[in-house]
Short mmCIF file of N, CA and C in Angstrom, two decimals:
data_model
loop_
_atom_site.label_atom_id
_atom_site.label_comp_id
_atom_site.label_asym_id
_atom_site.label_seq_id
_atom_site.Cartn_x
_atom_site.Cartn_y
_atom_site.Cartn_z
N UNK I 7 -2.52 -18.73 8.19
CA UNK I 7 -2.56 -18.89 6.61
C UNK I 7 -1.26 -18.18 6.22
N UNK I 8 -0.65 -18.62 5.53
CA UNK I 8 0.49 -17.70 4.98
C UNK I 8 -0.10 -17.14 3.31
N UNK I 9 0.19 -15.76 3.56
CA UNK I 9 -0.20 -14.84 2.50
C UNK I 9 1.17 -14.57 1.57
N UNK I 10 0.79 -14.36 0.53
CA UNK I 10 1.91 -13.90 -0.66
C UNK I 10 1.57 -12.77 -0.89
N UNK I 11 3.00 -11.98 -0.69
CA UNK I 11 3.18 -10.48 -0.88
C UNK I 11 3.92 -10.30 -1.96
N UNK I 12 3.49 -9.61 -2.84
CA UNK I 12 4.49 -9.12 -3.71
C UNK I 12 4.61 -7.66 -3.87
N UNK I 13 5.85 -6.85 -3.63
CA UNK I 13 6.09 -5.60 -3.85
C UNK I 13 6.12 -5.01 -5.16
N UNK I 14 5.21 -4.01 -4.87
CA UNK I 14 5.32 -3.05 -5.75
C UNK I 14 6.24 -2.25 -6.08
N UNK I 15 7.56 -2.26 -6.26
CA UNK I 15 8.60 -1.40 -6.02
C UNK I 15 8.59 -0.45 -6.97
N UNK I 16 8.19 0.26 -7.79
CA UNK I 16 8.24 0.83 -9.35
C UNK I 16 8.05 2.22 -8.86
N UNK I 17 8.55 3.13 -10.00
CA UNK I 17 8.28 4.62 -10.15
C UNK I 17 6.93 4.98 -10.47
N UNK I 18 6.30 4.13 -11.16
CA UNK I 18 4.90 4.79 -11.88
C UNK I 18 4.12 3.52 -12.07
N UNK I 19 2.87 4.16 -11.75
CA UNK I 19 1.28 3.42 -11.89
C UNK I 19 1.53 2.05 -13.30
N UNK I 20 2.24 2.61 -14.65
CA UNK I 20 2.06 1.66 -15.69
C UNK I 20 3.34 0.74 -15.12
N UNK I 21 4.13 0.74 -15.11
CA UNK I 21 5.13 -0.64 -14.41
C UNK I 21 4.58 -1.29 -13.43
N UNK I 22 3.69 -0.77 -12.41
CA UNK I 22 2.96 -1.81 -11.20
C UNK I 22 2.07 -2.25 -12.05
N UNK I 23 1.17 -1.75 -12.45
CA UNK I 23 -0.05 -2.38 -13.36
C UNK I 23 0.32 -3.19 -14.34
N UNK I 24 1.55 -3.02 -14.78
CA UNK I 24 1.93 -4.20 -15.70
C UNK I 24 2.14 -5.63 -14.78
N UNK I 25 2.76 -5.56 -13.43
CA UNK I 25 2.60 -6.48 -13.02
C UNK I 25 1.61 -7.26 -11.98
N UNK I 26 0.55 -6.39 -11.98
CA UNK I 26 -0.31 -6.87 -11.37
C UNK I 26 -1.32 -7.41 -12.27
N UNK I 27 -1.62 -7.13 -13.35
CA UNK I 27 -1.67 -7.81 -14.44
C UNK I 27 -1.72 -8.87 -15.09
N UNK I 28 -0.28 -9.19 -14.75
CA UNK I 28 0.86 -10.52 -15.19
C UNK I 28 0.32 -11.46 -13.77
N UNK I 29 0.52 -10.87 -12.83
CA UNK I 29 0.46 -12.00 -11.69
C UNK I 29 -1.11 -11.90 -10.93
N UNK I 30 -2.00 -10.89 -11.03
CA UNK I 30 -3.15 -11.13 -10.86
C UNK I 30 -3.73 -12.13 -9.64
N UNK I 31 -4.70 -12.93 -9.47
CA UNK I 31 -4.73 -13.31 -8.16
C UNK I 31 -4.03 -14.61 -7.62
N UNK I 32 -2.77 -14.71 -8.41
CA UNK I 32 -1.54 -15.39 -7.71
C UNK I 32 -1.25 -14.90 -6.37
N UNK I 33 -1.47 -13.33 -6.40
CA UNK I 33 -1.06 -12.80 -5.36
C UNK I 33 -1.72 -12.80 -4.34
N UNK I 34 -1.96 -12.35 -3.12
CA UNK I 34 -2.62 -12.72 -1.82
C UNK I 34 -2.55 -10.79 -1.90
N UNK I 35 -1.70 -10.53 -1.57
CA UNK I 35 -1.51 -9.08 -1.00
C UNK I 35 -0.67 -8.34 -1.79
N UNK I 36 -0.76 -7.05 -2.44
CA UNK I 36 0.46 -6.32 -3.37
C UNK I 36 0.77 -5.06 -2.24
N UNK I 37 2.17 -5.28 -2.08
CA UNK I 37 2.63 -4.08 -1.14
C UNK I 37 3.26 -2.74 -2.08
N UNK I 38 2.48 -1.61 -1.69
CA UNK I 38 3.27 -0.65 -2.11
C UNK I 38 3.48 0.60 -0.94
N UNK I 39 4.68 1.03 -1.05
CA UNK I 39 5.74 1.91 -0.47
C UNK I 39 5.53 3.16 -0.97
N UNK I 40 6.58 3.86 -0.25
CA UNK I 40 6.77 5.38 -0.30
C UNK I 40 6.82 5.81 -1.80
N UNK I 41 8.05 4.73 -2.32
CA UNK I 41 8.45 5.28 -4.17
C UNK I 41 7.01 5.45 -4.71
N UNK I 42 6.09 4.04 -4.87
CA UNK I 42 5.15 4.63 -5.43
C UNK I 42 3.90 5.05 -5.15
N UNK I 43 3.62 5.26 -3.89
CA UNK I 43 2.57 5.93 -3.19
C UNK I 43 3.14 7.60 -3.59
N UNK I 44 4.19 7.72 -3.41
CA UNK I 44 4.57 9.42 -3.54
C UNK I 44 4.54 9.59 -4.94
N UNK I 45 4.59 8.82 -5.77
CA UNK I 45 4.49 9.02 -7.31
C UNK I 45 3.07 8.84 -7.92
N UNK I 46 2.43 8.08 -7.45
CA UNK I 46 1.03 7.94 -8.18
C UNK I 46 -0.44 8.22 -7.02
N UNK I 47 0.21 8.34 -5.78
CA UNK I 47 -0.72 8.71 -4.39
C UNK I 47 -1.81 7.79 -4.47
N UNK I 48 -3.04 8.21 -3.67
CA UNK I 48 -3.95 7.23 -3.20
C UNK I 48 -4.95 6.99 -4.33
N UNK I 49 -5.19 7.65 -5.28
CA UNK I 49 -6.04 7.21 -6.51
C UNK I 49 -5.61 5.68 -7.12
N UNK I 50 -4.49 5.38 -6.94
CA UNK I 50 -3.81 4.01 -7.48
C UNK I 50 -4.18 3.29 -6.54
N UNK I 51 -3.77 3.65 -5.08
CA UNK I 51 -4.64 2.45 -4.04
C UNK I 51 -5.85 2.25 -4.26
N UNK I 52 -6.63 3.20 -4.80
CA UNK I 52 -8.03 3.00 -4.56
C UNK I 52 -8.15 2.03 -5.67
N UNK I 53 -7.82 2.67 -7.07
CA UNK I 53 -8.08 1.62 -7.88
C UNK I 53 -7.93 0.09 -7.82
N UNK I 54 -6.82 -0.25 -7.26
CA UNK I 54 -6.43 -1.82 -7.15
C UNK I 54 -7.43 -2.09 -5.87
N UNK I 55 -7.74 -1.59 -5.29
CA UNK I 55 -8.93 -2.07 -3.78
C UNK I 55 -10.22 -2.18 -5.01
N UNK I 56 -10.23 -1.41 -5.88
CA UNK I 56 -11.66 -1.35 -6.30
C UNK I 56 -11.94 -2.37 -7.32
N UNK I 57 -10.74 -3.05 -7.89
CA UNK I 57 -10.81 -4.24 -8.57
C UNK I 57 -10.48 -5.49 -7.72
N UNK I 58 -10.39 -5.43 -6.60
CA UNK I 58 -10.69 -6.51 -5.63
C UNK I 58 -8.96 -7.18 -5.26
N UNK I 59 -8.22 -6.03 -5.20
CA UNK I 59 -7.19 -6.45 -4.84
C UNK I 59 -6.73 -5.87 -3.18
N UNK I 60 -6.18 -6.92 -2.48
CA UNK I 60 -5.69 -6.48 -0.97
C UNK I 60 -4.71 -5.63 -1.18
N UNK I 61 -4.28 -4.43 0.03
CA UNK I 61 -3.25 -3.89 -0.42
C UNK I 61 -2.30 -3.66 0.92
N UNK I 62 -1.10 -4.22 1.38
CA UNK I 62 -0.74 -3.90 2.00
C UNK I 62 0.31 -2.23 1.90
N UNK I 63 -0.36 -1.02 2.68
CA UNK I 63 0.52 0.65 2.44
C UNK I 63 1.90 0.35 3.49
N UNK I 64 2.88 -0.04 3.02
CA UNK I 64 4.14 0.36 3.53
C UNK I 64 4.74 1.60 3.71
N UNK I 65 4.45 2.26 4.48
CA UNK I 65 4.51 3.84 4.67
C UNK I 65 5.34 4.18 5.70
N UNK I 66 5.09 3.28 7.15
CA UNK I 66 6.22 3.47 7.93
C UNK I 66 5.70 4.48 8.58
N UNK I 67 4.69 4.80 8.85
CA UNK I 67 4.28 6.18 9.51
C UNK I 67 5.05 6.36 10.56
N UNK I 68 5.74 7.32 10.84
CA UNK I 68 6.78 7.47 12.50
C UNK I 68 6.94 9.05 12.25
N UNK I 69 5.93 9.79 13.41
CA UNK I 69 5.60 11.19 13.90
C UNK I 69 4.73 11.15 15.01
N UNK I 70 4.71 12.27 15.38
CA UNK I 70 3.99 12.42 16.77
C UNK I 70 2.45 11.96 16.79
N UNK I 71 2.29 10.84 17.71
CA UNK I 71 1.07 10.36 17.93
C UNK I 71 -0.31 10.63 17.04
N UNK I 72 -0.34 12.00 17.39
CA UNK I 72 -1.80 12.39 16.75
C UNK I 72 -1.77 12.39 15.38
N UNK I 73 -0.20 12.76 14.68
CA UNK I 73 -0.44 12.86 13.44
C UNK I 73 -0.12 11.58 12.84
N UNK I 74 0.26 10.59 13.51
CA UNK I 74 0.00 8.78 13.07
C UNK I 74 -1.32 8.72 13.06
N UNK I 75 -2.16 9.04 13.93
CA UNK I 75 -3.55 8.59 14.27
C UNK I 75 -4.12 8.82 12.98
N UNK I 76 -4.03 10.10 12.78
CA UNK I 76 -4.97 10.82 11.60
C UNK I 76 -4.63 10.29 10.35
N UNK I 77 -3.18 9.98 10.17
CA UNK I 77 -2.54 9.80 8.91
C UNK I 77 -3.59 7.97 8.98
N UNK I 78 -3.22 7.20 9.73
CA UNK I 78 -3.26 5.71 9.95
C UNK I 78 -5.46 6.02 9.62
N UNK I 79 -6.05 6.85 10.31
CA UNK I 79 -7.54 6.87 9.73
C UNK I 79 -7.69 7.15 8.46
N UNK I 80 -6.74 7.85 7.59
CA UNK I 80 -7.06 8.09 6.38
C UNK I 80 -6.66 6.89 5.67
N UNK I 81 -5.59 6.23 5.81
CA UNK I 81 -5.26 4.98 4.94
C UNK I 81 -6.32 4.01 5.29
N UNK I 82 -7.05 3.92 6.70
CA UNK I 82 -8.27 3.24 6.69
C UNK I 82 -9.42 3.41 5.78
N UNK I 83 -9.44 4.49 5.12
CA UNK I 83 -10.44 5.03 4.71
C UNK I 83 -10.36 4.53 2.89
N UNK I 84 -8.79 4.17 2.53
CA UNK I 84 -8.36 3.82 1.26
C UNK I 84 -8.62 1.80 1.51
N UNK I 85 -9.12 1.65 2.54
CA UNK I 85 -9.79 -0.03 2.55
C UNK I 85 -8.42 -0.89 2.40
N UNK I 86 -7.27 -0.31 2.90
CA UNK I 86 -6.12 -1.29 3.15
C UNK I 86 -6.36 -2.37 3.84
N UNK I 87 -5.35 -3.41 3.50
CA UNK I 87 -5.23 -4.40 4.68
C UNK I 87 -4.60 -4.20 5.48
N UNK I 88 -3.20 -3.88 5.42
CA UNK I 88 -1.93 -3.69 6.43
C UNK I 88 -1.85 -1.95 5.99
N UNK I 89 -0.94 -1.85 7.23
CA UNK I 89 -0.34 -0.78 7.25
C UNK I 89 0.77 -0.23 8.01
N UNK I 90 2.04 -0.26 7.89
CA UNK I 90 3.27 0.07 8.84
C UNK I 90 3.10 1.08 9.42
N UNK I 91 3.11 1.23 10.73
CA UNK I 91 3.47 2.10 12.03
C UNK I 91 4.64 1.84 12.78
N UNK I 92 5.07 2.80 12.74
CA UNK I 92 6.51 2.95 13.63
C UNK I 92 5.68 3.30 15.10
N UNK I 93 6.00 2.63 16.29
CA UNK I 93 5.39 2.65 17.51
C UNK I 93 6.26 3.48 18.38
N UNK I 94 7.05 4.25 18.17
CA UNK I 94 8.23 4.45 19.08
C UNK I 94 7.92 6.29 19.16
N UNK I 95 6.93 6.93 18.47
CA UNK I 95 7.00 7.98 18.22
C UNK I 95 6.29 8.93 19.67
N UNK I 96 6.00 8.16 20.77
CA UNK I 96 5.45 8.52 21.79
C UNK I 96 3.93 8.25 22.41
N UNK I 97 3.48 8.08 23.16
CA UNK I 97 2.46 7.67 23.52
C UNK I 97 1.11 8.34 23.15
#
C-alpha cells in the first residue's frame, strides 16, 4: 500500500493546521520535522493524533544509543506512526 505523506514544513501551528484542514483525509500521513516540532512541541503532535491523523515524526534521532532509545520511547507515547532514527550512533 502506498501512502500519501504531506510535509508540514512550516514555522508554526497555524500554517500547518491550515493545510491539515484543507487536505483532511486525502492525506494518509502528515510529516512533522524539526522546524515545526521545535516551534510547537509535542502538544501539536498530540492534537493531530487525537483528531485521527497519522503522523511521521521526522526528527532524525542521532545520538548515543541510550539517548536515542529514550527519545524513541517518548515519541512512541505520542502514538506517531513513523519515526526517523539514524542507526550509526553505536550499538
